[in-house]
Short mmCIF file of C-alpha atoms in Angstrom, two decimals:
data_model
loop_
_atom_site.label_atom_id
_atom_site.label_comp_id
_atom_site.label_asym_id
_atom_site.label_seq_id
_atom_site.Cartn_x
_atom_site.Cartn_y
_atom_site.Cartn_z
CA GLU A 23 -30.94 3.82 4.09
CA ALA A 24 -29.56 0.72 2.36
CA GLU A 25 -26.80 -1.07 4.24
CA VAL A 26 -24.49 -4.02 3.82
CA ALA A 27 -25.59 -6.81 6.14
CA GLN A 28 -23.25 -9.32 7.71
CA SER A 29 -23.78 -12.26 10.05
CA PRO A 30 -22.87 -13.37 12.54
CA ARG A 31 -21.48 -10.26 14.24
CA TYR A 32 -19.31 -12.35 16.54
CA LYS A 33 -17.97 -15.89 16.22
CA ILE A 34 -15.84 -17.86 18.64
CA THR A 35 -14.48 -21.17 17.47
CA GLU A 36 -11.76 -23.63 18.25
CA LYS A 37 -8.85 -24.17 15.92
CA SER A 38 -9.38 -26.83 13.26
CA GLN A 39 -13.11 -26.11 13.17
CA ALA A 40 -14.93 -24.74 10.14
CA VAL A 41 -16.50 -21.27 10.15
CA ALA A 42 -18.63 -19.42 7.64
CA PHE A 43 -19.55 -15.76 7.30
CA TRP A 44 -22.40 -14.33 5.29
CA CYS A 45 -22.74 -10.99 3.53
CA ASP A 46 -25.69 -9.34 1.79
CA PRO A 47 -24.55 -6.29 -0.18
CA ILE A 48 -26.59 -3.22 -0.97
CA SER A 49 -29.24 -4.12 -3.53
CA GLY A 50 -27.99 -3.63 -7.07
CA HIS A 51 -24.32 -3.43 -6.19
CA ALA A 52 -22.42 -5.57 -8.66
CA THR A 53 -19.08 -5.59 -6.85
CA LEU A 54 -18.57 -7.32 -3.52
CA TYR A 55 -15.39 -7.38 -1.45
CA TRP A 56 -14.24 -9.43 1.52
CA TYR A 57 -11.54 -7.89 3.72
CA ARG A 58 -9.66 -9.13 6.75
CA GLN A 59 -8.63 -6.64 9.40
CA ILE A 60 -6.19 -7.69 12.06
CA LEU A 61 -6.36 -5.66 15.26
CA GLY A 62 -4.39 -2.44 14.93
CA GLN A 63 -4.08 -2.66 11.15
CA GLY A 64 -6.00 -1.56 8.11
CA PRO A 65 -8.28 -3.87 6.11
CA GLU A 66 -6.62 -6.15 3.58
CA LEU A 67 -8.53 -7.42 0.56
CA LEU A 68 -9.12 -11.17 0.48
CA VAL A 69 -11.39 -11.52 -2.53
CA GLN A 70 -13.32 -9.33 -4.96
CA PHE A 71 -16.38 -10.40 -6.95
CA GLN A 72 -17.89 -8.78 -9.98
CA ASP A 73 -21.40 -10.22 -10.10
CA GLU A 74 -20.84 -13.94 -9.52
CA SER A 75 -17.26 -14.03 -10.82
CA VAL A 76 -14.07 -13.74 -8.82
CA VAL A 77 -11.92 -10.95 -10.24
CA ASP A 78 -9.20 -10.86 -7.57
CA ASP A 79 -8.39 -13.53 -5.01
CA SER A 80 -4.64 -13.11 -5.04
CA GLN A 81 -4.51 -12.56 -1.27
CA LEU A 82 -6.92 -15.35 -0.34
CA PRO A 83 -5.20 -18.30 1.41
CA LYS A 84 -6.79 -20.85 -0.84
CA ASP A 85 -5.67 -23.88 1.13
CA ARG A 86 -8.17 -23.01 3.85
CA PHE A 87 -10.31 -20.12 2.66
CA SER A 88 -13.07 -20.21 0.06
CA ALA A 89 -15.61 -17.67 -1.09
CA GLU A 90 -18.63 -17.85 -3.30
CA ARG A 91 -21.31 -15.59 -4.68
CA LEU A 92 -23.38 -18.07 -6.60
CA LYS A 93 -26.22 -15.86 -7.83
CA GLY A 94 -24.28 -12.63 -7.85
CA VAL A 95 -26.08 -11.29 -4.82
CA ASP A 96 -25.12 -12.47 -1.33
CA SER A 97 -21.84 -14.14 -0.54
CA THR A 98 -20.30 -16.63 1.87
CA LEU A 99 -16.71 -16.74 3.09
CA LYS A 100 -15.57 -20.00 4.65
CA ILE A 101 -12.50 -21.00 6.61
CA GLN A 102 -11.69 -24.67 7.08
CA PRO A 103 -9.83 -25.45 9.23
CA ALA A 104 -9.56 -22.28 11.30
CA GLU A 105 -6.17 -21.41 12.78
CA LEU A 106 -5.24 -19.16 15.69
CA GLY A 107 -3.86 -16.57 13.27
CA ASP A 108 -7.26 -16.21 11.61
CA SER A 109 -8.58 -14.23 14.57
CA ALA A 110 -9.57 -10.90 13.05
CA MET A 111 -12.47 -8.77 11.86
CA TYR A 112 -13.89 -9.90 8.53
CA LEU A 113 -15.47 -7.04 6.63
CA CYS A 114 -17.70 -7.16 3.60
CA ALA A 115 -18.12 -4.18 1.29
CA SER A 116 -19.98 -3.48 -1.92
CA SER A 117 -19.94 -0.88 -4.66
CA SER A 118 -22.04 -0.03 -7.67
CA ARG A 119 -20.96 -0.05 -11.31
CA LEU A 120 -21.50 3.69 -11.61
CA SER A 121 -19.73 4.62 -8.39
CA TYR A 122 -17.17 1.85 -8.04
CA ASN A 123 -14.73 4.16 -6.23
CA GLU A 124 -16.91 4.34 -3.14
CA GLN A 125 -17.22 1.18 -1.12
CA PHE A 126 -19.92 0.67 1.49
CA PHE A 127 -18.90 -1.50 4.40
CA GLY A 128 -20.90 -3.80 6.61
CA PRO A 129 -20.44 -3.93 10.41
CA GLY A 130 -18.08 -6.90 10.15
CA THR A 131 -17.79 -10.30 11.83
CA ARG A 132 -15.35 -10.51 14.73
CA LEU A 133 -13.76 -13.98 14.68
CA THR A 134 -11.89 -15.36 17.68
CA VAL A 135 -10.10 -18.68 17.26
CA LEU A 136 -9.20 -20.43 20.51
CA SER B 23 3.69 -2.09 -1.30
CA GLN B 24 0.90 0.19 -2.48
CA GLN B 25 -0.39 0.70 1.03
CA GLY B 26 -0.69 4.15 2.46
CA GLU B 27 0.94 4.83 5.80
CA GLU B 28 -0.76 7.20 8.22
CA ASP B 29 0.98 9.48 10.64
CA PRO B 30 0.66 9.85 13.57
CA GLN B 31 -0.49 6.42 14.75
CA ALA B 32 -2.42 8.07 17.57
CA LEU B 33 -3.65 11.62 18.17
CA SER B 34 -5.33 12.99 21.27
CA ILE B 35 -6.90 16.47 21.32
CA GLN B 36 -9.56 18.55 23.09
CA GLU B 37 -12.96 19.33 21.62
CA GLY B 38 -12.85 22.40 19.42
CA GLU B 39 -9.26 21.84 18.33
CA ASN B 40 -8.28 20.87 14.81
CA ALA B 41 -6.94 17.40 14.01
CA THR B 42 -4.51 16.76 11.19
CA MET B 43 -3.59 13.30 9.94
CA ASN B 44 -1.12 12.52 7.20
CA CYS B 45 -0.83 9.71 4.71
CA SER B 46 2.11 8.72 2.53
CA TYR B 47 2.08 6.18 -0.27
CA LYS B 48 4.59 4.67 -2.66
CA THR B 49 3.09 4.12 -6.10
CA SER B 50 1.21 6.33 -8.54
CA ILE B 51 -2.49 6.52 -7.85
CA ASN B 52 -5.81 7.12 -9.56
CA ASN B 53 -7.38 8.47 -6.39
CA LEU B 54 -6.97 8.51 -2.63
CA GLN B 55 -9.78 8.08 -0.14
CA TRP B 56 -10.24 8.58 3.58
CA TYR B 57 -12.41 6.30 5.72
CA ARG B 58 -13.47 6.43 9.36
CA GLN B 59 -13.99 3.41 11.60
CA ASN B 60 -15.67 3.59 14.96
CA SER B 61 -14.46 1.02 17.46
CA GLY B 62 -15.37 -2.50 16.37
CA ARG B 63 -17.49 -1.35 13.45
CA GLY B 64 -17.29 -1.17 9.68
CA LEU B 65 -15.69 1.64 7.74
CA VAL B 66 -17.47 4.74 6.52
CA HIS B 67 -16.34 6.56 3.39
CA LEU B 68 -15.50 10.19 4.11
CA ILE B 69 -14.01 11.75 1.03
CA LEU B 70 -12.28 10.94 -2.26
CA ILE B 71 -9.66 13.07 -3.96
CA ARG B 72 -8.52 12.34 -7.49
CA SER B 73 -4.90 12.45 -8.62
CA ASN B 74 -5.50 15.67 -10.59
CA GLU B 75 -7.00 17.47 -7.58
CA ARG B 76 -5.02 19.26 -4.90
CA GLU B 77 -7.63 20.06 -2.28
CA LYS B 78 -11.15 19.07 -1.43
CA HIS B 79 -13.63 20.05 1.27
CA SER B 80 -16.60 18.31 2.79
CA GLY B 81 -18.21 19.95 5.80
CA ARG B 82 -15.55 20.10 8.54
CA LEU B 83 -13.18 17.94 6.51
CA ARG B 84 -10.39 19.25 4.31
CA VAL B 85 -8.19 16.91 2.30
CA THR B 86 -5.07 17.83 0.40
CA LEU B 87 -3.08 15.76 -2.05
CA ASP B 88 0.50 16.29 -3.20
CA THR B 89 1.29 13.70 -5.87
CA SER B 90 4.88 14.94 -6.21
CA LYS B 91 5.48 14.02 -2.56
CA LYS B 92 3.06 11.08 -2.65
CA SER B 93 1.29 12.37 0.40
CA SER B 94 -2.14 13.46 1.59
CA SER B 95 -3.49 15.09 4.70
CA LEU B 96 -6.90 15.05 6.36
CA LEU B 97 -7.86 18.02 8.50
CA ILE B 98 -10.87 17.89 10.79
CA THR B 99 -11.76 21.34 12.04
CA ALA B 100 -13.53 22.15 15.31
CA SER B 101 -13.38 18.54 16.43
CA ARG B 102 -16.10 16.91 18.52
CA ALA B 103 -16.09 13.95 20.88
CA ALA B 104 -18.10 12.09 18.23
CA ASP B 105 -15.11 12.34 15.88
CA THR B 106 -13.27 9.83 18.07
CA ALA B 107 -12.47 6.95 15.71
CA SER B 108 -9.74 5.42 13.57
CA TYR B 109 -9.07 7.15 10.28
CA PHE B 110 -7.64 5.30 7.30
CA CYS B 111 -6.34 6.47 3.99
CA ALA B 112 -6.77 4.13 1.05
CA THR B 113 -5.26 4.36 -2.40
CA VAL B 114 -6.50 3.17 -5.76
CA SER B 115 -3.73 2.36 -8.20
CA ASP B 116 -3.67 3.70 -11.74
CA ARG B 117 -1.69 0.74 -13.00
CA GLY B 118 -4.10 -1.83 -14.33
CA SER B 119 -4.90 -3.40 -11.00
CA THR B 120 -8.38 -4.65 -10.34
CA LEU B 121 -10.81 -1.80 -10.78
CA GLY B 122 -11.55 -0.05 -7.51
CA ARG B 123 -9.23 -2.17 -5.39
CA LEU B 124 -8.30 -0.26 -2.23
CA TYR B 125 -5.01 -0.44 -0.37
CA PHE B 126 -5.39 0.68 3.24
CA GLY B 127 -2.83 1.99 5.68
CA ARG B 128 -2.68 1.13 9.37
CA GLY B 129 -4.74 4.12 10.39
CA THR B 130 -4.60 6.96 12.89
CA GLN B 131 -6.50 6.56 16.16
CA LEU B 132 -8.04 9.93 16.99
CA THR B 133 -9.34 10.62 20.49
CA VAL B 134 -11.24 13.85 21.13
CA TRP B 135 -11.74 14.68 24.80
CA PRO B 136 -14.82 16.68 25.89
#
């Protein structure tokens, strides 16, 4: 069964360092989402791509976060510099054009900033 | 805020009992979805109910939607230990927001004891 892949699964870094997360959506899914989930809360959308274009990054802290999906397939989310408050689970999800209401989530990357 | 809010925050029951979780939201919606998240993992889509539907079933799951009260409930019948997870409701706005964007609540942590 097709799945959304994410790496790494866990990342520990010191504040002020740069970190990057990678996501490979389900093949053929045009829409890709990055969410941040703080412990004890629900996921919050950071950025949404339609193919290679950003369609919603209103909640992305653009002074330190960046995201790209250059060829409209896999995507990278970067944080530079990382801050203590960035410790969270970063989830990637994808959906197809025909069934855009159902999002398929990857296992997430657990980030700890020391 | 368009986020849903689940109630209760935590629920603990015995195997075989039914579990009911509630979700309230503030703005008009296109649809409402329920997701499950096992500890430290990604989310799994459970069921979607559209704004013109009142009830929907899927296996042991029953979802109701009352748009006049802006509320939904998720019922899991004959619960099993494997149902232990966090359950989130997520809403999709009907007001010109980015297509398919989900707004999640904080979730209900369900524990089912053998």
